CSV table of C-alpha atoms and ligand atoms in Angstrom, one decimal:
chain,number,residue,atom,x,y,z
A,1,MET,CA,-36.0,35.8,-21.3
A,2,ASP,CA,-36.8,32.4,-20.4
A,3,GLU,CA,-35.4,30.8,-23.4
A,4,VAL,CA,-37.9,28.1,-22.8
A,5,ALA,CA,-41.3,29.1,-23.3
A,6,GLU,CA,-39.8,31.6,-26.0
A,7,VAL,CA,-38.7,28.3,-27.9
A,8,THR,CA,-42.1,26.6,-27.0
A,9,ARG,CA,-44.9,29.8,-27.9
A,10,ILE,CA,-42.2,30.1,-31.1
A,11,ALA,CA,-43.0,26.6,-31.7
A,12,GLY,CA,-46.8,26.4,-31.0
A,13,ALA,CA,-47.2,29.4,-34.0
A,14,CYS,CA,-45.5,27.4,-36.4
A,15,GLU,CA,-47.5,24.2,-35.7
A,16,VAL,CA,-50.9,26.1,-36.4
A,17,ALA,CA,-49.1,27.9,-39.4
A,18,ASP,CA,-47.1,24.4,-40.6
A,19,GLY,CA,-49.2,21.1,-39.3
A,20,ALA,CA,-46.3,20.0,-38.1
A,21,SER,CA,-44.0,21.0,-35.0
A,22,PRO,CA,-41.1,22.3,-35.6
A,23,LEU,CA,-39.7,20.1,-32.5
A,24,ASP,CA,-39.7,16.3,-32.0
A,25,GLU,CA,-39.6,14.0,-28.9
A,26,ALA,CA,-36.2,14.4,-29.2
A,27,ALA,CA,-35.5,17.6,-29.2
A,28,ARG,CA,-38.3,18.8,-26.3
A,29,ILE,CA,-36.6,16.6,-24.3
A,30,ALA,CA,-33.6,18.3,-24.8
A,31,LEU,CA,-35.0,21.5,-24.3
A,32,ALA,CA,-36.3,20.7,-21.2
A,33,ASP,CA,-33.5,19.2,-19.7
A,34,GLY,CA,-31.5,21.9,-20.1
A,35,ALA,CA,-30.0,20.0,-22.4
A,36,ALA,CA,-29.5,22.1,-25.6
A,37,THR,CA,-28.0,24.9,-27.3
A,38,VAL,CA,-31.0,28.0,-27.6
A,39,VAL,CA,-30.1,31.0,-30.2
A,40,LEU,CA,-33.3,33.1,-30.1
A,41,ASP,CA,-33.3,36.3,-32.9
A,42,ARG,CA,-36.5,38.2,-33.7
A,43,GLY,CA,-39.3,35.6,-33.4
A,44,GLY,CA,-36.7,32.6,-34.0
A,45,PHE,CA,-35.1,30.2,-33.0
A,46,ALA,CA,-32.6,27.5,-33.9
A,47,LEU,CA,-32.1,25.0,-31.0
A,48,LEU,CA,-28.7,22.3,-31.4
A,49,HIS,CA,-28.8,19.3,-29.2
A,50,ASP,CA,-26.6,15.6,-30.1
A,51,GLY,CA,-25.4,16.9,-33.8
A,52,ASP,CA,-29.4,18.1,-34.5
A,53,LEU,CA,-30.3,21.4,-35.4
A,54,SER,CA,-34.2,22.2,-35.2
A,55,LEU,CA,-35.0,25.7,-36.4
A,56,ALA,CA,-38.6,27.8,-36.6
A,57,VAL,CA,-39.1,30.9,-37.4
A,58,HIS,CA,-43.1,32.4,-36.4
A,59,PRO,CA,-44.9,32.8,-39.1
A,60,ASP,CA,-45.6,36.1,-38.3
A,61,HIS,CA,-42.0,36.8,-39.1
A,62,ARG,CA,-41.1,34.8,-41.8
A,63,ARG,CA,-39.0,35.6,-45.5
A,64,THR,CA,-37.4,38.5,-43.4
A,65,GLY,CA,-33.8,36.9,-43.5
A,66,ILE,CA,-34.3,35.8,-39.5
A,67,ALA,CA,-33.3,31.4,-41.0
A,68,SER,CA,-30.3,32.5,-42.3
A,69,ALA,CA,-29.6,34.8,-39.5
A,70,LEU,CA,-29.7,32.0,-37.5
A,71,LEU,CA,-27.7,29.4,-39.4
A,72,ALA,CA,-25.1,31.9,-39.6
A,73,ARG,CA,-25.4,32.4,-36.0
A,74,THR,CA,-24.8,28.3,-35.2
A,75,SER,CA,-21.8,27.0,-34.9
A,76,TYR,CA,-21.4,23.4,-35.1
A,77,ASP,CA,-18.8,20.8,-34.5
A,78,GLY,CA,-18.2,18.9,-36.4
A,79,GLY,CA,-21.6,17.0,-38.4
A,80,VAL,CA,-24.9,18.4,-37.9
A,81,THR,CA,-28.6,17.3,-39.0
A,82,ALA,CA,-31.9,18.9,-39.3
A,83,TRP,CA,-35.1,17.7,-39.6
A,84,SER,CA,-38.2,19.4,-41.7
A,85,HIS,CA,-40.6,18.2,-40.0
A,86,GLY,CA,-43.5,18.2,-43.0
A,87,ASN,CA,-41.2,18.8,-45.6
A,88,HIS,CA,-41.4,22.4,-45.8
A,89,PRO,CA,-40.4,24.3,-49.0
A,90,ALA,CA,-38.2,27.5,-46.9
A,91,ALA,CA,-36.0,24.4,-45.8
A,92,ALA,CA,-35.6,23.3,-48.7
A,93,ARG,CA,-34.6,26.6,-50.1
A,94,LEU,CA,-32.3,27.4,-47.0
A,95,ALA,CA,-30.7,23.6,-47.8
A,96,ALA,CA,-29.7,24.0,-50.6
A,97,THR,CA,-28.5,27.9,-50.2
A,98,HIS,CA,-26.4,26.8,-47.4
A,99,GLY,CA,-25.2,23.5,-48.1
A,100,TRP,CA,-26.6,20.9,-46.7
A,101,GLU,CA,-28.4,17.8,-48.8
A,102,ARG,CA,-31.0,15.6,-48.0
A,103,VAL,CA,-30.3,12.8,-46.6
A,104,ARG,CA,-33.4,10.8,-45.6
A,105,ASP,CA,-36.6,10.5,-46.2
A,106,LEU,CA,-39.0,9.8,-42.8
A,107,TRP,CA,-42.9,8.5,-43.8
A,108,VAL,CA,-46.0,9.1,-41.6
A,109,MET,CA,-48.0,6.3,-42.4
A,110,ARG,CA,-51.7,6.7,-40.9
A,111,ARG,CA,-54.5,3.8,-40.5
A,112,ASP,CA,-58.2,4.6,-40.4
A,113,SER,CA,-59.6,2.7,-37.6
A,114,THR,CA,-63.3,1.7,-39.0
A,115,LEU,CA,-61.1,-0.3,-41.3
A,116,PRO,CA,-61.7,-4.1,-39.9
A,117,LEU,CA,-59.2,-5.2,-37.9
A,118,PRO,CA,-58.0,-9.0,-38.3
A,119,PRO,CA,-58.1,-11.3,-35.0
A,120,LEU,CA,-55.1,-11.6,-33.1
A,121,GLU,CA,-54.0,-15.1,-33.0
A,122,PRO,CA,-50.7,-16.0,-31.2
A,123,PRO,CA,-48.0,-18.8,-33.3
A,124,PRO,CA,-48.5,-21.8,-30.6
A,125,GLY,CA,-45.5,-21.0,-27.4
A,126,VAL,CA,-45.6,-17.0,-28.1
A,127,ARG,CA,-47.3,-14.8,-25.0
A,128,ILE,CA,-48.1,-11.2,-26.1
A,129,ARG,CA,-48.5,-9.5,-22.2
A,130,SER,CA,-48.1,-5.7,-21.6
A,131,TYR,CA,-45.2,-5.0,-20.0
A,132,ARG,CA,-43.8,-5.2,-16.1
A,133,ALA,CA,-41.2,-4.2,-13.7
A,134,GLY,CA,-38.1,-6.3,-14.4
A,135,ASP,CA,-39.5,-5.9,-18.2
A,136,ALA,CA,-36.4,-3.0,-19.1
A,137,ALA,CA,-33.5,-4.4,-19.8
A,138,ALA,CA,-34.8,-7.2,-22.5
A,139,ILE,CA,-36.6,-4.3,-23.9
A,140,VAL,CA,-33.0,-2.4,-24.5
A,141,ALA,CA,-31.6,-5.9,-25.8
A,142,VAL,CA,-34.2,-6.2,-28.2
A,143,ASN,CA,-34.1,-3.1,-29.0
A,144,ALA,CA,-30.2,-2.4,-29.5
A,145,ALA,CA,-30.2,-5.9,-31.6
A,146,ALA,CA,-33.2,-4.2,-34.2
A,147,PHE,CA,-32.0,-1.1,-34.3
A,148,ALA,CA,-28.6,-2.0,-34.4
A,149,HIS,CA,-28.5,0.3,-38.0
A,150,HIS,CA,-31.2,2.9,-36.9
A,151,PRO,CA,-29.4,6.4,-35.8
A,152,GLU,CA,-31.1,7.3,-32.9
A,153,GLN,CA,-33.1,4.4,-32.5
A,154,GLY,CA,-30.5,1.7,-31.6
A,155,ALA,CA,-29.1,4.2,-28.8
A,156,MET,CA,-31.7,3.6,-26.8
A,157,ASP,CA,-30.2,2.9,-22.7
A,158,GLU,CA,-32.0,2.2,-19.8
A,159,ASP,CA,-31.7,5.4,-19.0
A,160,ASN,CA,-33.5,6.7,-21.9
A,161,LEU,CA,-36.2,4.1,-21.6
A,162,ALA,CA,-36.7,5.5,-18.0
A,163,ARG,CA,-36.8,9.0,-19.0
A,164,ARG,CA,-39.4,8.3,-22.0
A,165,MET,CA,-41.4,6.1,-19.7
A,166,ALA,CA,-41.7,9.0,-17.2
A,167,GLU,CA,-43.8,11.7,-19.9
A,168,PRO,CA,-46.7,11.9,-19.2
A,169,TRP,CA,-48.5,9.4,-22.2
A,170,PHE,CA,-47.0,6.6,-21.0
A,171,ASP,CA,-49.5,3.7,-20.3
A,172,PRO,CA,-47.7,-0.2,-19.5
A,173,ALA,CA,-50.9,-1.2,-20.9
A,174,GLY,CA,-49.9,0.1,-24.4
A,175,LEU,CA,-46.1,-1.4,-23.8
A,176,LEU,CA,-46.4,-5.2,-25.2
A,177,VAL,CA,-44.1,-7.9,-25.6
A,178,ALA,CA,-43.8,-11.0,-27.1
A,179,GLU,CA,-42.1,-13.5,-25.7
A,180,ASP,CA,-41.7,-17.5,-24.9
A,181,GLU,CA,-39.9,-20.0,-23.0
A,182,SER,CA,-36.6,-18.6,-24.9
A,183,GLY,CA,-37.5,-15.0,-23.7
A,184,MET,CA,-38.6,-11.7,-24.9
A,185,LEU,CA,-38.9,-12.0,-29.0
A,186,GLY,CA,-39.6,-8.6,-29.4
A,187,PHE,CA,-42.3,-5.5,-28.4
A,188,HIS,CA,-44.4,-2.9,-29.6
A,189,TRP,CA,-44.5,0.8,-27.9
A,190,THR,CA,-47.8,2.2,-28.4
A,191,LYS,CA,-48.4,5.8,-27.5
A,192,ARG,CA,-51.7,7.7,-27.5
A,193,HIS,CA,-51.6,11.1,-28.2
A,194,ASP,CA,-55.3,12.5,-27.7
A,195,ALA,CA,-58.4,11.1,-27.9
A,196,GLN,CA,-58.2,10.3,-31.8
A,197,HIS,CA,-55.3,9.3,-32.2
A,198,GLY,CA,-52.5,6.6,-31.5
A,199,GLU,CA,-48.8,5.7,-32.7
A,200,VAL,CA,-47.1,2.4,-33.5
A,201,TYR,CA,-44.4,4.7,-31.7
A,202,VAL,CA,-41.7,2.0,-31.3
A,203,ILE,CA,-42.2,-1.8,-32.7
A,204,GLY,CA,-38.7,-3.7,-32.8
A,205,ILE,CA,-38.3,-7.3,-33.5
A,206,ALA,CA,-35.0,-9.7,-32.6
A,207,PRO,CA,-33.4,-10.6,-35.7
A,208,GLN,CA,-33.3,-14.1,-35.0
A,209,ALA,CA,-37.1,-14.0,-34.9
A,210,GLN,CA,-37.8,-11.8,-37.2
A,211,GLY,CA,-39.7,-13.2,-40.5
A,212,ARG,CA,-42.2,-15.4,-38.6
A,213,GLY,CA,-45.3,-13.0,-38.2
A,214,LEU,CA,-44.4,-11.7,-35.1
A,215,GLY,CA,-43.9,-7.9,-36.2
A,216,LYS,CA,-47.4,-8.8,-38.0
A,217,MET,CA,-48.4,-10.0,-34.9
A,218,LEU,CA,-47.6,-7.2,-32.5
A,219,THR,CA,-48.5,-4.4,-35.2
A,220,LEU,CA,-52.0,-6.2,-34.8
A,221,ALA,CA,-51.8,-6.1,-30.9
A,222,GLY,CA,-50.8,-3.0,-31.2
A,223,LEU,CA,-53.9,-2.0,-32.4
A,224,HIS,CA,-56.9,-3.6,-31.1
A,225,HIS,CA,-54.7,-2.1,-27.5
A,226,LEU,CA,-55.5,1.2,-29.7
A,227,THR,CA,-58.6,0.9,-30.8
A,228,GLY,CA,-60.3,-1.1,-27.8
A,229,LEU,CA,-59.4,2.8,-26.1
A,230,GLY,CA,-61.2,4.5,-29.6
A,231,VAL,CA,-58.9,6.1,-31.7
A,232,GLU,CA,-59.9,7.7,-34.8
A,233,GLU,CA,-56.6,6.8,-36.8
A,234,VAL,CA,-53.4,5.5,-36.0
A,235,LEU,CA,-49.9,6.7,-37.5
A,236,LEU,CA,-46.9,5.8,-37.6
A,237,TYR,CA,-43.1,7.5,-38.6
A,238,VAL,CA,-40.8,5.0,-40.9
A,239,GLU,CA,-37.9,5.4,-43.0
A,240,SER,CA,-39.0,5.8,-46.4
A,241,ASP,CA,-36.1,2.6,-47.0
A,242,ASN,CA,-37.5,0.5,-45.2
A,243,ALA,CA,-39.4,-2.2,-47.1
A,244,ALA,CA,-39.9,-4.8,-44.7
A,245,ALA,CA,-42.0,-2.3,-43.1
A,246,ILE,CA,-43.7,-0.7,-45.0
A,247,SER,CA,-44.8,-3.7,-46.9
A,248,LEU,CA,-46.2,-5.2,-42.9
A,249,TYR,CA,-48.3,-1.3,-42.3
A,250,SER,CA,-49.1,-1.9,-46.1
A,251,ARG,CA,-50.5,-5.1,-45.3
A,252,LEU,CA,-52.4,-3.7,-42.3
A,253,GLY,CA,-54.2,-0.8,-44.2
A,254,PHE,CA,-51.5,2.1,-43.7
A,255,VAL,CA,-51.2,4.4,-46.1
A,256,HIS,CA,-48.4,7.0,-46.7
A,257,ALA,CA,-49.1,10.8,-48.5
A,258,ASP,CA,-46.8,12.5,-50.2
A,259,ALA,CA,-46.9,15.8,-48.5
A,260,ASP,CA,-46.6,13.7,-45.4
A,261,THR,CA,-42.5,13.5,-45.2
A,262,HIS,CA,-40.4,14.6,-43.6
A,263,VAL,CA,-36.8,15.3,-44.1
A,264,GLN,CA,-33.3,15.1,-43.0
A,265,TYR,CA,-30.8,17.4,-44.2
A,266,ARG,CA,-27.0,17.3,-43.2
A,267,ARG,CA,-24.9,19.8,-43.9
A,268,ARG,CA,-21.5,18.7,-45.8
A,269,GLY,CA,-17.7,19.4,-45.1
B,301,COA,C1,-39.8,-4.5,-39.7
B,301,COA,C2,-39.7,-5.7,-38.3
B,301,COA,C3,-41.2,-5.2,-37.2
B,301,COA,C4,-41.2,-6.8,-39.3
B,301,COA,O1,-40.7,-8.0,-38.1
B,301,COA,P1,-41.3,-9.8,-38.7
B,301,COA,O2,-41.0,-10.2,-37.2
B,301,COA,O3,-39.4,-9.6,-39.0
B,301,COA,O4,-42.0,-9.2,-40.0
B,301,COA,P2,-43.3,-10.5,-40.0
B,301,COA,O5,-42.5,-11.5,-40.1
B,301,COA,O6,-44.6,-10.4,-38.7
B,301,COA,O7,-43.9,-10.0,-41.6
B,301,COA,C5,-44.6,-9.5,-41.7
B,301,COA,C6,-45.1,-9.0,-43.4
B,301,COA,O8,-43.8,-7.8,-42.9
B,301,COA,C7,-43.5,-7.6,-44.6
B,301,COA,N1,-41.8,-8.6,-44.5
B,301,COA,C8,-41.6,-8.9,-43.1
B,301,COA,N2,-39.7,-8.8,-43.6
B,301,COA,C9,-40.3,-9.0,-45.0
B,301,COA,C10,-38.7,-8.3,-46.1
B,301,COA,N3,-37.5,-8.4,-45.2
B,301,COA,N4,-39.2,-7.1,-46.8
B,301,COA,C11,-40.3,-6.7,-47.7
B,301,COA,N5,-41.0,-7.8,-46.8
B,301,COA,C12,-40.9,-7.6,-45.6
B,301,COA,C13,-44.0,-8.8,-45.2
B,301,COA,O9,-45.5,-7.9,-46.0
B,301,COA,C14,-44.8,-10.0,-44.4
B,301,COA,O10,-46.6,-10.2,-44.3
B,301,COA,P3,-46.2,-11.4,-45.5
B,301,COA,O11,-46.0,-12.6,-44.2
B,301,COA,O12,-47.8,-11.3,-45.3
B,301,COA,O13,-45.6,-11.6,-46.2
B,301,COA,C15,-38.6,-6.5,-37.6
B,301,COA,O14,-37.8,-6.9,-38.9
B,301,COA,C16,-38.2,-5.3,-37.6
B,301,COA,O15,-37.9,-5.3,-35.9
B,301,COA,N6,-36.9,-4.5,-38.1
B,301,COA,C17,-36.0,-3.5,-37.4
B,301,COA,C18,-37.1,-2.5,-36.3
B,301,COA,C19,-38.0,-2.2,-37.2
B,301,COA,O16,-37.5,-1.8,-38.8
B,301,COA,N7,-38.9,-1.4,-37.0
B,301,COA,C20,-39.9,-0.6,-37.6
B,301,COA,C21,-39.7,0.6,-37.5
B,301,COA,S1,-40.8,1.5,-38.1
C-alpha cells in the first residue's frame, strides 16, 4: 500500500469531519520526505517523527477501538508528544485513559480583514522591506534568539528555512524584515493559504530590540501586505501563555474562540 497516499486520504477525510487536519506542517513535511514512521490499521494511522505523534482514524471507522490499538502498536524511545488539532473530545479521552497529560494549549486567533488597519509608520532609522537573497543567516539568528524557549520554532536552521521556502506557498514579498544600521531587528513571515485566508506565520523580534514597538509595526506591515492581496481573514497560532504576543494581537483586532484551541499531550513516564 502507498503509505503517503493512504495517510493523506485519511487526513483529508478527518479534516472535513473535524474542521482541522490531524497533520500539521511538520508532520506533512516528514511524511513527504520519508522521515516519519507510519503504522496503518483499518482506516487509521499513527505517524511518528522527531518524538511527535500524529494519530487519526477515518470518520467511517471511529468508535471501534482503532485509536487505542494504534497507540498500543506505536513504540517510542523516550518522551513523546501529540497534538490534538481542534481539541477533539476523543483525543482528551484517549489521553486520559492512556497516561498522557495535557501540557500546552495553542490558540488560533483570527482577524476579520474588514476591520480598519492603522497606517504603517516605522520609527526613524528603521526600514521595513521584503526578503532578499542573503537574508537567510540573519533571519535564522533573529529567530533563534527570539524563540530560544520555543520547543519547535527555535530549532529552525538554514536547511529548515530553505525547506519551508521551497513550499509552493512561499512568496518573498510576504516575508518582511525590519532593519536599521546595526542590522536585522526582526522579521514577519506571512503566509497566504488561499484567496480568502492569510496567516501571521512567524514573527520574531531580536530580544535586544523588543518592547520598542517593532513587533506591532511588523505585524501591521504583514497585515497590510495580506489585506492588499485581498484575504478576508488573517489567522495565527500563539501559545496560550505568551502574554506579550496575545496582547499585541488583541490590540490589532485578533480574537480567540475557546473551541479554536490546539492541545498538546505528553505521555507520562
Ligand atoms: C511578541 C513579540 C513579537 C512582540 O514584539 P515587541 O517588539 O516586543 O512588541 P512591541 O514593542 O511592538 O509591543 C506591542 C504591544 O505588545 C504588547 N507587549 C509587548 N511586550 C509585552 C510584554 N512583555 N507583556 C505584555 N504585553 C507586551 C503590548 O500590548 C504592546 O502594545 P502597547 O505598546 O500599545 O502597550 C516579541 O516579544 C517577540 O519576538 N517574542 C518572541 C517570539 C514570539 O513570541 N513571537 C510570537 C509568536 S506567536
